[in-house]
Structure formats: C-alpha cells, structure tokens
Tab-separated table of C-alpha atoms and ligand atoms in Angstrom:
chain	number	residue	atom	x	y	z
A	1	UNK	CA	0.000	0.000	0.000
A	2	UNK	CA	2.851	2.594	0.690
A	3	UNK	CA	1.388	3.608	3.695
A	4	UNK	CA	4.424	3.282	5.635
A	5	UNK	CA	7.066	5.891	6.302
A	6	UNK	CA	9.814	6.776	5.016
A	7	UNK	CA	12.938	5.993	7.151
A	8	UNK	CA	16.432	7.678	6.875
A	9	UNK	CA	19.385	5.358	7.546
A	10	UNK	CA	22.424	6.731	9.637
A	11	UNK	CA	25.516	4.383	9.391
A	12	UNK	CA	28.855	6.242	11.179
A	13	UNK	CA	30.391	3.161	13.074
A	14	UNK	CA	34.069	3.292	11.353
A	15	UNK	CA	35.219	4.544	7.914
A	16	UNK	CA	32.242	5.086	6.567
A	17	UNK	CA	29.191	7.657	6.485
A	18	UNK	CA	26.286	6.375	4.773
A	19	UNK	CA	23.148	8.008	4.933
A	20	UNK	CA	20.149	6.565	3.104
A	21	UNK	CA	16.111	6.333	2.266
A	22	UNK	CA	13.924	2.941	2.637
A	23	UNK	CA	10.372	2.827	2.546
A	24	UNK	CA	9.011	-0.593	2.380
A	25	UNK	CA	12.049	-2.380	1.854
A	26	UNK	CA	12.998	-0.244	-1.395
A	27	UNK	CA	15.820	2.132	-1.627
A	28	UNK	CA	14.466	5.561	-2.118
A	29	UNK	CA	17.898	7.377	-2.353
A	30	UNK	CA	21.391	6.861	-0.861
A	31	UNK	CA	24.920	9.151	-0.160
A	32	UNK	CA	27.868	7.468	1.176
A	33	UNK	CA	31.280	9.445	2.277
A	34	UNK	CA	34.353	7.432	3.442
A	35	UNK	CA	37.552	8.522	5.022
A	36	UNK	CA	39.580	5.592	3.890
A	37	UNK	CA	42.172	7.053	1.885
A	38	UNK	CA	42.803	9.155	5.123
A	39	UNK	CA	43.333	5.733	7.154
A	40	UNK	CA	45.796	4.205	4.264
A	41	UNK	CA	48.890	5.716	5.394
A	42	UNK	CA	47.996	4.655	8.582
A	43	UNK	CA	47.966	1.156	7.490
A	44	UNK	CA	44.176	0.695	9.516
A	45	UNK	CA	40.964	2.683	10.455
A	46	UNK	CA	42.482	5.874	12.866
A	47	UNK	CA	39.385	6.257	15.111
A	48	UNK	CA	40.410	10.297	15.095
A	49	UNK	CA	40.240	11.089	12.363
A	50	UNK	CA	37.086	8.974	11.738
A	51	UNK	CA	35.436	11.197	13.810
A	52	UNK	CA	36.312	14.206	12.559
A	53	UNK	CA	35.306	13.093	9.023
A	54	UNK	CA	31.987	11.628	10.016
A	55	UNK	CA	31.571	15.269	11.358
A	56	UNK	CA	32.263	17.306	8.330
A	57	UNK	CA	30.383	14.409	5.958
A	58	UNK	CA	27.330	13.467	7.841
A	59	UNK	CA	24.915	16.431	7.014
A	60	UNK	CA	26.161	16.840	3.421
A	61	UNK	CA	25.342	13.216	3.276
A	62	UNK	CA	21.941	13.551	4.363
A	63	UNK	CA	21.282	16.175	2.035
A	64	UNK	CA	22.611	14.306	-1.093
A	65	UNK	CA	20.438	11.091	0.167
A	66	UNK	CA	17.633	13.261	0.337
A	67	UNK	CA	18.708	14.553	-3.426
A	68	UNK	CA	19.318	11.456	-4.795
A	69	UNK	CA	15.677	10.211	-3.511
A	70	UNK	CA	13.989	13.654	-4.946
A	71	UNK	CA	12.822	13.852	-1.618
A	72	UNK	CA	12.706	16.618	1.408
A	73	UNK	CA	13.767	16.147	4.912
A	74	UNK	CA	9.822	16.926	5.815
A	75	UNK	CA	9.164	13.802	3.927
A	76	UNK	CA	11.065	11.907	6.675
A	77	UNK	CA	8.567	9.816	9.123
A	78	UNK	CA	11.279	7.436	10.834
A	79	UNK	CA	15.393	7.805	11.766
A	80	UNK	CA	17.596	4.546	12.507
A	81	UNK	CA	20.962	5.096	13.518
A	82	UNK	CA	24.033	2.548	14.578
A	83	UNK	CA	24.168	2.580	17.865
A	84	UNK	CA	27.205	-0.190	18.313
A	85	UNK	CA	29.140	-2.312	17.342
A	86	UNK	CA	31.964	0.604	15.911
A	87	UNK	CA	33.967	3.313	17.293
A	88	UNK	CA	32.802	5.093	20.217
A	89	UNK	CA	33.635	9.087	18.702
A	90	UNK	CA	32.420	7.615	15.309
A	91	UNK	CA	29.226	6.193	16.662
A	92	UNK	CA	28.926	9.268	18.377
A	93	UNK	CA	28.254	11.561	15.319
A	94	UNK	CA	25.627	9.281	13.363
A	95	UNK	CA	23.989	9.428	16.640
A	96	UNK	CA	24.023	13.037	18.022
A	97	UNK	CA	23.097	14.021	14.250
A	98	UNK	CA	19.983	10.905	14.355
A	99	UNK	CA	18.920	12.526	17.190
A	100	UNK	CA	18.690	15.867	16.458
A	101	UNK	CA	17.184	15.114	13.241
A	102	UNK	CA	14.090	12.762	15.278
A	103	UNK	CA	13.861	15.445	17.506
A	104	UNK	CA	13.649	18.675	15.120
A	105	UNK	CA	11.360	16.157	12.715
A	106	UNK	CA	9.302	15.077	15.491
A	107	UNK	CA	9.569	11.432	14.394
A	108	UNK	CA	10.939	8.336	16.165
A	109	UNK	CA	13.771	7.435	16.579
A	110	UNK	CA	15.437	3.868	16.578
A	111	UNK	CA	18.839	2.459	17.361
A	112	UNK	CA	19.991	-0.321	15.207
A	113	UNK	CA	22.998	-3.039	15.532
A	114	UNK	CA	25.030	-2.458	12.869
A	115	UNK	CA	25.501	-6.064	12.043
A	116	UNK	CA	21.827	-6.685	11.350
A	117	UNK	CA	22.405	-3.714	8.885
A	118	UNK	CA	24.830	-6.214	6.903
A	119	UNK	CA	21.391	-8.871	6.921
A	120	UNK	CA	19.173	-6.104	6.184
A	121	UNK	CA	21.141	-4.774	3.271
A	122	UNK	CA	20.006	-8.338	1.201
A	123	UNK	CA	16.210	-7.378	1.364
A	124	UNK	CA	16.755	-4.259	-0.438
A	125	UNK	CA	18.228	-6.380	-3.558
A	126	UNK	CA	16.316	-9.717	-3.218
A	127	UNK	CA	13.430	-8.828	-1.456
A	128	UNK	CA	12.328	-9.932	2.134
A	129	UNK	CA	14.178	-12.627	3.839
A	130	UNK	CA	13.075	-16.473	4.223
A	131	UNK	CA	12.592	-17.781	7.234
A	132	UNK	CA	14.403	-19.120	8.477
A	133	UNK	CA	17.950	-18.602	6.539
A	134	UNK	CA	21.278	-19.497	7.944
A	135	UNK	CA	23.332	-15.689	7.832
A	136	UNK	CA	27.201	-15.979	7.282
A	137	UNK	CA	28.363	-12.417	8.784
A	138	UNK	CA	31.761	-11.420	7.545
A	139	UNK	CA	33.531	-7.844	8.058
A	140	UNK	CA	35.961	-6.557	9.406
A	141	UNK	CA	35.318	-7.042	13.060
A	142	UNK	CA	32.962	-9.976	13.238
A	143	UNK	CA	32.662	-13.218	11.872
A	144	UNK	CA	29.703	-14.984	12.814
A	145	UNK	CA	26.884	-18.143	11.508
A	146	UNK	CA	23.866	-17.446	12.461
A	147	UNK	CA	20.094	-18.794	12.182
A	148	UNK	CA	17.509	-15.797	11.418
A	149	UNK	CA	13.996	-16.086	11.852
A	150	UNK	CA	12.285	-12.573	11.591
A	151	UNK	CA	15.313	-10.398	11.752
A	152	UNK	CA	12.683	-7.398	13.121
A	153	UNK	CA	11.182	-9.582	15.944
A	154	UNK	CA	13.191	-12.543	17.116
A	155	UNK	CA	15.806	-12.957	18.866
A	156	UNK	CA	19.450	-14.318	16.821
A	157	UNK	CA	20.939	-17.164	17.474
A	158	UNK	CA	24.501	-17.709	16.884
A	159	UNK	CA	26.085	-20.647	15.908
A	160	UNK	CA	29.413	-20.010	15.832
A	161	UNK	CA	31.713	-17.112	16.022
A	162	UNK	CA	35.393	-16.222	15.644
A	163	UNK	CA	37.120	-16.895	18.519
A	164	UNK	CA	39.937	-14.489	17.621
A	165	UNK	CA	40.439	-12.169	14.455
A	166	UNK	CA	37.720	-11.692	11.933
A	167	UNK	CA	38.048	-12.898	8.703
A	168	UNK	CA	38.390	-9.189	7.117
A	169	UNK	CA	40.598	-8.629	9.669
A	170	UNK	CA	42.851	-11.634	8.780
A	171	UNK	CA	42.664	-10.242	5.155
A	172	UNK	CA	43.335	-6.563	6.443
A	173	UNK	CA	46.662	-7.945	8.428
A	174	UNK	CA	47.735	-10.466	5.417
A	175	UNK	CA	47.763	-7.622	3.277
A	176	UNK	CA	49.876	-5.418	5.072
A	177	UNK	CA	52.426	-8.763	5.521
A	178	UNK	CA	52.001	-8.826	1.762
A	179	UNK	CA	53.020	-5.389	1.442
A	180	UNK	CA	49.503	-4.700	-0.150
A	181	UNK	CA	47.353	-1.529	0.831
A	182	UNK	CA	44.583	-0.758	2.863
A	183	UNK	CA	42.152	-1.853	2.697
A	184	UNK	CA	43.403	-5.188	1.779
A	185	UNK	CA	40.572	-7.577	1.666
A	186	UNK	CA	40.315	-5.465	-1.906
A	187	UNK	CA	43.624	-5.194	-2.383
A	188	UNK	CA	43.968	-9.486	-1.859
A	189	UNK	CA	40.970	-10.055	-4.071
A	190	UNK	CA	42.749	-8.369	-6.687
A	191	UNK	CA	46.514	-9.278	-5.937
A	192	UNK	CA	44.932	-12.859	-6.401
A	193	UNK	CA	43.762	-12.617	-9.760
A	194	UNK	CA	47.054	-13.317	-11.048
A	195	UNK	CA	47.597	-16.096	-8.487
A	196	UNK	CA	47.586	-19.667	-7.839
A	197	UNK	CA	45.213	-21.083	-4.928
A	198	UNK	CA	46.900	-23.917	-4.549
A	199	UNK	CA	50.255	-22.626	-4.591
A	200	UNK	CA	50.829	-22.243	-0.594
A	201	UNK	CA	49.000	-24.942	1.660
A	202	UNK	CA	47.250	-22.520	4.047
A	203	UNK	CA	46.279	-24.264	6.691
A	204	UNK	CA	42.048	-25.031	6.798
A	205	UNK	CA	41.591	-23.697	10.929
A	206	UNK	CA	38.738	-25.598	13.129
A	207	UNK	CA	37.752	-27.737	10.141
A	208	UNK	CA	39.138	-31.294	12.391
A	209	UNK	CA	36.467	-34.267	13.666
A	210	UNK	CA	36.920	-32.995	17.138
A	211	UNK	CA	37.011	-28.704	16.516
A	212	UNK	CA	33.410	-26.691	17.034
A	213	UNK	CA	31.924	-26.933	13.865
A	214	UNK	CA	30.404	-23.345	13.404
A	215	UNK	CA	33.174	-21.211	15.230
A	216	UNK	CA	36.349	-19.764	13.341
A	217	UNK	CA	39.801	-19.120	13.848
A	218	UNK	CA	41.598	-17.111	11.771
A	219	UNK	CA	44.734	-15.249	13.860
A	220	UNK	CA	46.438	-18.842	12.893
A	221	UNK	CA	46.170	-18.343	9.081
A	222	UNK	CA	47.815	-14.584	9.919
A	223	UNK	CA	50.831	-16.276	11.826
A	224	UNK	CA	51.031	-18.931	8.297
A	225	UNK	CA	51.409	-15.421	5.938
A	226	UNK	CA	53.817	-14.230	8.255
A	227	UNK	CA	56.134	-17.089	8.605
A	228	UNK	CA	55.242	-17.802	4.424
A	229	UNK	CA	57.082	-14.587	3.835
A	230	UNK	CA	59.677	-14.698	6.544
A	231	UNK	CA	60.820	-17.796	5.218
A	232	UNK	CA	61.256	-16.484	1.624
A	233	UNK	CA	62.299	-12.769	2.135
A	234	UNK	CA	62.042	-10.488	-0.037
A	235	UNK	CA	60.736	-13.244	-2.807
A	236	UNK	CA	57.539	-13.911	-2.172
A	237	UNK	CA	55.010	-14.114	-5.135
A	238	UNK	CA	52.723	-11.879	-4.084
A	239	UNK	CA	49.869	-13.514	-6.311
A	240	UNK	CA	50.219	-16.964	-5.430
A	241	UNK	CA	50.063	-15.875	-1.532
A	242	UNK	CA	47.097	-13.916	-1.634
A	243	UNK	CA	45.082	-16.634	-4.293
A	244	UNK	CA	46.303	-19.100	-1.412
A	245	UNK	CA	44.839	-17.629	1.466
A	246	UNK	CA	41.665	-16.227	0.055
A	247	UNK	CA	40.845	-20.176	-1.441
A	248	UNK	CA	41.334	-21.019	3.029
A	249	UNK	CA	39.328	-18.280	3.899
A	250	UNK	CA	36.545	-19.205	1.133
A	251	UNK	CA	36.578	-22.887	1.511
A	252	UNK	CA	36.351	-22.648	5.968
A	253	UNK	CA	33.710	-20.044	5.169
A	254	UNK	CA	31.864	-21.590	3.155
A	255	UNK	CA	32.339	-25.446	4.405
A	256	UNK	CA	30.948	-24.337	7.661
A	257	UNK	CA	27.845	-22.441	6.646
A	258	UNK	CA	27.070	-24.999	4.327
A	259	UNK	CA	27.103	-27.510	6.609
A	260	UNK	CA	25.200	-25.488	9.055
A	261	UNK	CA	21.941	-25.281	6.858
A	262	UNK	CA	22.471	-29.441	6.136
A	263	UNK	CA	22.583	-30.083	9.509
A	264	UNK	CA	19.563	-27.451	10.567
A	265	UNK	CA	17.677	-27.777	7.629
A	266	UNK	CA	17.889	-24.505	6.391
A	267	UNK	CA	17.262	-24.239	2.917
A	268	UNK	CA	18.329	-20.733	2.006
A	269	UNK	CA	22.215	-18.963	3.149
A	270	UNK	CA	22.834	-15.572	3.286
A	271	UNK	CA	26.465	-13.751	3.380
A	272	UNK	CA	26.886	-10.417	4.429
A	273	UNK	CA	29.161	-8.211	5.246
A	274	UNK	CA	32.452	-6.584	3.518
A	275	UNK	CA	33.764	-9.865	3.004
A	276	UNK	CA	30.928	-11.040	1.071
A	277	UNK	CA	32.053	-8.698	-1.518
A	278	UNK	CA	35.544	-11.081	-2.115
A	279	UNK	CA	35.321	-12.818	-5.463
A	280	UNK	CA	36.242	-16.472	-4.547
A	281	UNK	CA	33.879	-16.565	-0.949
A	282	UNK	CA	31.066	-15.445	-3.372
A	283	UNK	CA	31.968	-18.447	-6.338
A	284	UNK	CA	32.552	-20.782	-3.255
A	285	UNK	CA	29.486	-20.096	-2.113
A	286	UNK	CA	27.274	-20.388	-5.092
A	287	UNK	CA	29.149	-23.817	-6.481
A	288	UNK	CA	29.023	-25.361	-2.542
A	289	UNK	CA	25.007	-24.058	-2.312
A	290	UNK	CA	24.120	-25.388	-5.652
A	291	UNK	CA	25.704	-28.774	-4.546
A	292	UNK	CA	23.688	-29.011	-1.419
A	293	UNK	CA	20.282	-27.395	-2.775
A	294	UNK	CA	20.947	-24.396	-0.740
A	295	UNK	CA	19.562	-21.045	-2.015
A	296	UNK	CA	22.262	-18.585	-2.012
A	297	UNK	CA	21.717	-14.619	-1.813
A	298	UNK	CA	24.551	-12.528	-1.534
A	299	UNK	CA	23.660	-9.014	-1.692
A	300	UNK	CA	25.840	-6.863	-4.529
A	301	UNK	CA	29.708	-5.890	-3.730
A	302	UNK	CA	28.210	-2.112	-2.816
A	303	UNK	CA	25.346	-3.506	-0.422
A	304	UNK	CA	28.012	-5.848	1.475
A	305	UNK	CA	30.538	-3.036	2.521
A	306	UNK	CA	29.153	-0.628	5.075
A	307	UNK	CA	26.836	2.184	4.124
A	308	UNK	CA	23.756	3.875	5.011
A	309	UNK	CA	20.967	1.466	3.019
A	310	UNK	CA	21.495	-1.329	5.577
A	311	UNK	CA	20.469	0.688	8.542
A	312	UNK	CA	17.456	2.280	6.541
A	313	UNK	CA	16.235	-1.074	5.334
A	314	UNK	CA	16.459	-2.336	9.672
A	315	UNK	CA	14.636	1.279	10.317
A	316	UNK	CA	11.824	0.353	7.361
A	317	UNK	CA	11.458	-3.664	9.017
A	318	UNK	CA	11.022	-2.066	12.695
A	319	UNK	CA	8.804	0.087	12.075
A	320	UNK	CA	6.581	-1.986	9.795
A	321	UNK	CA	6.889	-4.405	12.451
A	322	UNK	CA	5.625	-2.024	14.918
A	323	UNK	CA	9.078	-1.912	16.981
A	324	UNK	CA	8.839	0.613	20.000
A	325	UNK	CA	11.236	3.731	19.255
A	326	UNK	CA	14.273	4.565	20.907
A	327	UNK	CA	14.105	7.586	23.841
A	328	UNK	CA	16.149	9.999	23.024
A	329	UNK	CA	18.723	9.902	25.152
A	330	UNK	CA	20.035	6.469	23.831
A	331	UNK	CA	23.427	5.662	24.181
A	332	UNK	CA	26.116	4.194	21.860
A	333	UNK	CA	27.155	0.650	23.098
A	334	UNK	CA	30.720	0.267	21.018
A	335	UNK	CA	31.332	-3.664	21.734
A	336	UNK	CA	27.213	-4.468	21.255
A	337	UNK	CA	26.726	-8.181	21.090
A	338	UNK	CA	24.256	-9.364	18.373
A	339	UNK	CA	20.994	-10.387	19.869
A	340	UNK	CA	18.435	-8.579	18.601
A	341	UNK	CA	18.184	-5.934	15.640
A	342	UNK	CA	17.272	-3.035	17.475
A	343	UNK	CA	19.768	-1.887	19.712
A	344	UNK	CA	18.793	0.732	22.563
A	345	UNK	CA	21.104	0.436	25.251
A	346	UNK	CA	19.267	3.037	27.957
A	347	UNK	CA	16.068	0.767	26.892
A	348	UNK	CA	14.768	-1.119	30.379
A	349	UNK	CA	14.248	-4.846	30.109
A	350	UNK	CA	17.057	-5.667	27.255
A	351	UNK	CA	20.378	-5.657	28.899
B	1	KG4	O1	31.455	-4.760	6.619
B	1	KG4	P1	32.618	-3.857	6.422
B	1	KG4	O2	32.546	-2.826	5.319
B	1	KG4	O3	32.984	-3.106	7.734
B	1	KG4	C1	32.862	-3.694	8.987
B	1	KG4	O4	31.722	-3.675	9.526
B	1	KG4	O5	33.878	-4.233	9.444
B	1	KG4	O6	33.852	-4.834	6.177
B	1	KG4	C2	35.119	-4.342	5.967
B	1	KG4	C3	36.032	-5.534	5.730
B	1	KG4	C4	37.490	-5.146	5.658
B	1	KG4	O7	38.236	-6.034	6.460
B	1	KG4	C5	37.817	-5.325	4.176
B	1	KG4	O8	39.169	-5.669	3.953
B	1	KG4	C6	36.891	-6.455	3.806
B	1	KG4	O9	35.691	-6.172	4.494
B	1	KG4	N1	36.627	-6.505	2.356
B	1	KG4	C7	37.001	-7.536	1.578
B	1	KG4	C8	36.635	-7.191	0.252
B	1	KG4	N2	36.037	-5.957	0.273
B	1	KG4	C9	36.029	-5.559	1.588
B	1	KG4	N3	37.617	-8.692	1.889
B	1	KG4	C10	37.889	-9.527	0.882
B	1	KG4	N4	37.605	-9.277	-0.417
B	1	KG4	C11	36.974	-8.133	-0.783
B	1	KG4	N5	36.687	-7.894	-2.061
B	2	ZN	ZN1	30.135	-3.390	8.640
C-alpha cells in the first residue's frame, strides 16, 4: 500500500558515512562518504580522524540522500541510527546528528545493531528474507553463523563465532604482511587474480572431527602469511600468496555455513558483510550451495561493505513491524553483542 514511512538510515560506526532512504524495503535514495584514503597511510581505520570526518560528511550526506531520492527532509517519518558495534567518537556523530534530526522532525527514533544492517542490506536487492535462513556475517570485526527467523522480531541465534580475528581482519593484516594496501581484503581479491590457490597450503583452521563446527579461527592463518614470507624474504610471489589464502578463507567459510543449513535444515544462506564482496567466498558459495540445494543470496559488492541502506532497510522492518522507538537519550554501546536488531542500550528490560 505505501502507507508506511519513510525511514532515513544513519551508518557512522568506522570509515564510513552512509546516509540513506527505505520505505518498504525499497531504496528511495542513498549518499555514502568514506575517510579511507585518510586511514591508508595509517595502514588501519584511525578512530580520530574517523570522527572528525563523520563530522564534516554526515549532514552533506543527508542532504545528497535526500537529493538522490527527490525527496525533502519533511518527507522523513522514521530515523535509525548505529548505535554499536563501531567506534565510540564515530558512533557518536551518526547518533548526536539521528537525534537531532528525530527530535527537530518530530519522528521516532530507533537504534539499530550495525551487524543486522549487513542482513538487512540483502532485502533491499532480493526482497524480504526467508525464514528461516542461515546468515554468514563477515567484516571486518565480526565473523559470525547465524540462524535468522524474523530479523525485526526474534531474537538471533549464533552458531558459531570467531574466537579471535575476523576474517576481514585476517585479510586486512595479510595484506599489510604482503606489502599490499589498505584496505586489503580489496587489495587481496585483486593481488589474487594473477595467483595460484593452490600454490601455498594454508592451513584449513577448526575444520578437524573434534574442533566446534560453526566457530572460526583465523589469527592462525595470519601467523602462516607471516612465517610464508619470513621464510622467503624479499621473494615472495605476491599472487600466489594472496590466491592461497583467500581459497582457506573461502573454503572454511563456506564449508561451515554450508554444513550449518544441512545439519539445521535450512534451505536458504545468506552472506553479508564486507567480506561477502571477495570474489572467490562469493563463487565458493554459489558452487558449494548449488551442490547441497541451498539457495544462495549474496547481496551486490556495494550492499556488502558498510553504508547507510542497511540501517534504513532495519529502520523500514522495525517500524513496519511495529518496533517501539528509541528515547532519546540512547546511548552508543561500542562492543554491542548481536541479539536482537534493534539496539537501545538506555532501553529497560534488554540488557
Ligand atoms: O562490513 P565492512 O565494510 O565493515 C565492517 O563492519 O567491518 O567490512 C570491511 C572488511 C574489511 O576487512 C575489508 O578488507 C573487507 O571487508 N573486504 C574484503 C573485500 N572488500 C572488503 N575482503 C575480501 N575481499 C573483498 N573484495
Ligand atoms: Zn560493517
């Protein structure tokens, strides 16, 4: 019917400022800012000077969503925000500004966990979710299987999770071993191109009889670059190493989620998250889903990195599932486990 409102999306939790438009699970309009070539130097995300860039980009970003939708601010009815997981100062921004915006609008306000933001993103390409569906979350700072029922509603169960570094983050340190750039889940993806994937036997972590078959381990396969190239020197083909470890990374990813919907009888995976934009996880994925009759939706390269559609699209599912709003003096919650997709830390009753 249309009847619902329209919801602007605040995303601010690291590198990124996204600021988007949803309305009944289509994307109305979008803007998206990034202080990454700020960070490269640095060789990783400088909270700082995230900050201060979320600062100077967040209203211009609104205003170019708005643009980009033909739309007016009055036309907003609804504002999601991240509230956590991300950097404190960074969070900080997306949320003062969601605030003020609610507040000078008169609409409500809701605080969303960023990581349901990376399952979110999917409905705005392929529509709502199934449920259930088995969710492989992969960024930067999380790596995660998990069974989703209605993302807007129920509670999320987790599998598995990285016990240590996150697969991004694995790809993020491997790079800089590699002496690629920052970010260097990109920078692998293409370094690999010219590679071999079975030129370096990476080792396949928590994939024995006896290991937990839905959490990951990835600091190991860090340590394996690092001694691969202090054993070699200078000489290392760059290629080879980076087709090498993305094929580990892919196949554990992939092994694992598979085998999560077999064993739960899920018949539909999702992946998510920056690292669902990597070339091989997303051919893994598709030849390992078509083997098991698995559906597989991954959403686009520019829906899987962070941006300010994914926290719209939560916004547009709470509110059409009647969610209760945020008060306004919700607080970021930095190291926010994933339970539920709203996220409002001040809120009684959810701790
Ligand atoms: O989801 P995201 O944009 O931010 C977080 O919430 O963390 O994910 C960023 C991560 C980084 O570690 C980046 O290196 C990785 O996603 N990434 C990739 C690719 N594009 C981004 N990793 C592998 N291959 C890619 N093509
Ligand atoms: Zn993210």
């Amino acid at each position: 019917m249309g009847a619902s409102p329209i919801v602007l999306g605040i995303e601010s939790s690291c590198d990124e400022t996204g600021a988007a438009l949803v309305r009944d699970g289509r994307l109305l309009g979008q803007a998206l800012a990034s202080s990454m070539d700020e960070h490269a130097r640095y060789g990783g995300v400088v909270p700082e000077i995230a900050s201060r860039a979320h600062l100077h980009a967040i209203g211009p970003a609104v205003r170019a969503a708005l643009a980009d939708a033909g739309l007016r601010l009055a036309d907003v009815g609804a504002v999601a925000v991240t509230t956590g997981p991300g950097l404190s100062g960074a969070l900080q921004v997306g949320v003062a500004a969601a605030k003020s915006y609610a507040y000078t609008l008169g609409v409500p306000l809701h605080g969303v966990h960023h990581l349901a933001g990376h399952v979110a993103a999917d409905t705005l390409e392929h529509g709502p979710l199934p449920n259930p569906c088995m969710v492989l979350i992969v960024s930067g700072g999380h790596t995660s299987l998990l069974l989703v029922r209605d993302v807007a509603r129920d509670p999320i169960a987790h599998l598995g999770d990285t016990l240590d570094d996150a697969a991004g983050e694995c790809f993020d340190k491997a790079a800089r071993l590699l002496g690629l750039p920052y970010p260097g889940g990109p920078a692998i993806d293409r370094a690999a191109r010219d590679g071999d994937p079975s030129a370096v036997a990476f080792p396949r972590p928590l994939t024995g009889p006896r290991d937990a078959p839905y959490a990951f381990s990835f600091s190991g396969l860090k340590t394996a670059v690092a001694r691969h190239t202090e054993a070699r020197g200078g000489a290392v083909a760059v290629g080879d190493a980076a087709a090498s470890l993305q094929e580990a990374v892919a196949d554990v990813l992939t092994r694992k989620a598979v085998a999560a919907c077999r064993e739960y009888g899920v018949r539909a995976l999702v992946v998510v998250g920056g690292v669902a934009a990597n070339s091989r996880v997303r051919s893994l994925a598709a030849e390992r889903c078509a083997a098991a009759g698995v559906e597989l939706r991954v959403p686009p390269p520019r829906l899987c990195t962070d941006n300010g559609a994914m926290i719209a699209a939560v916004g547009d599912l709470l509110v059409r599932a009647g969610a209760p709003a945020a008060p306004l003096d919700v607080s970021v919650d930095p190291s926010a486990p994933l339970e539920y997709a709203a996220l409002c830390p001040v809120a009684a009753g959810r701790v």
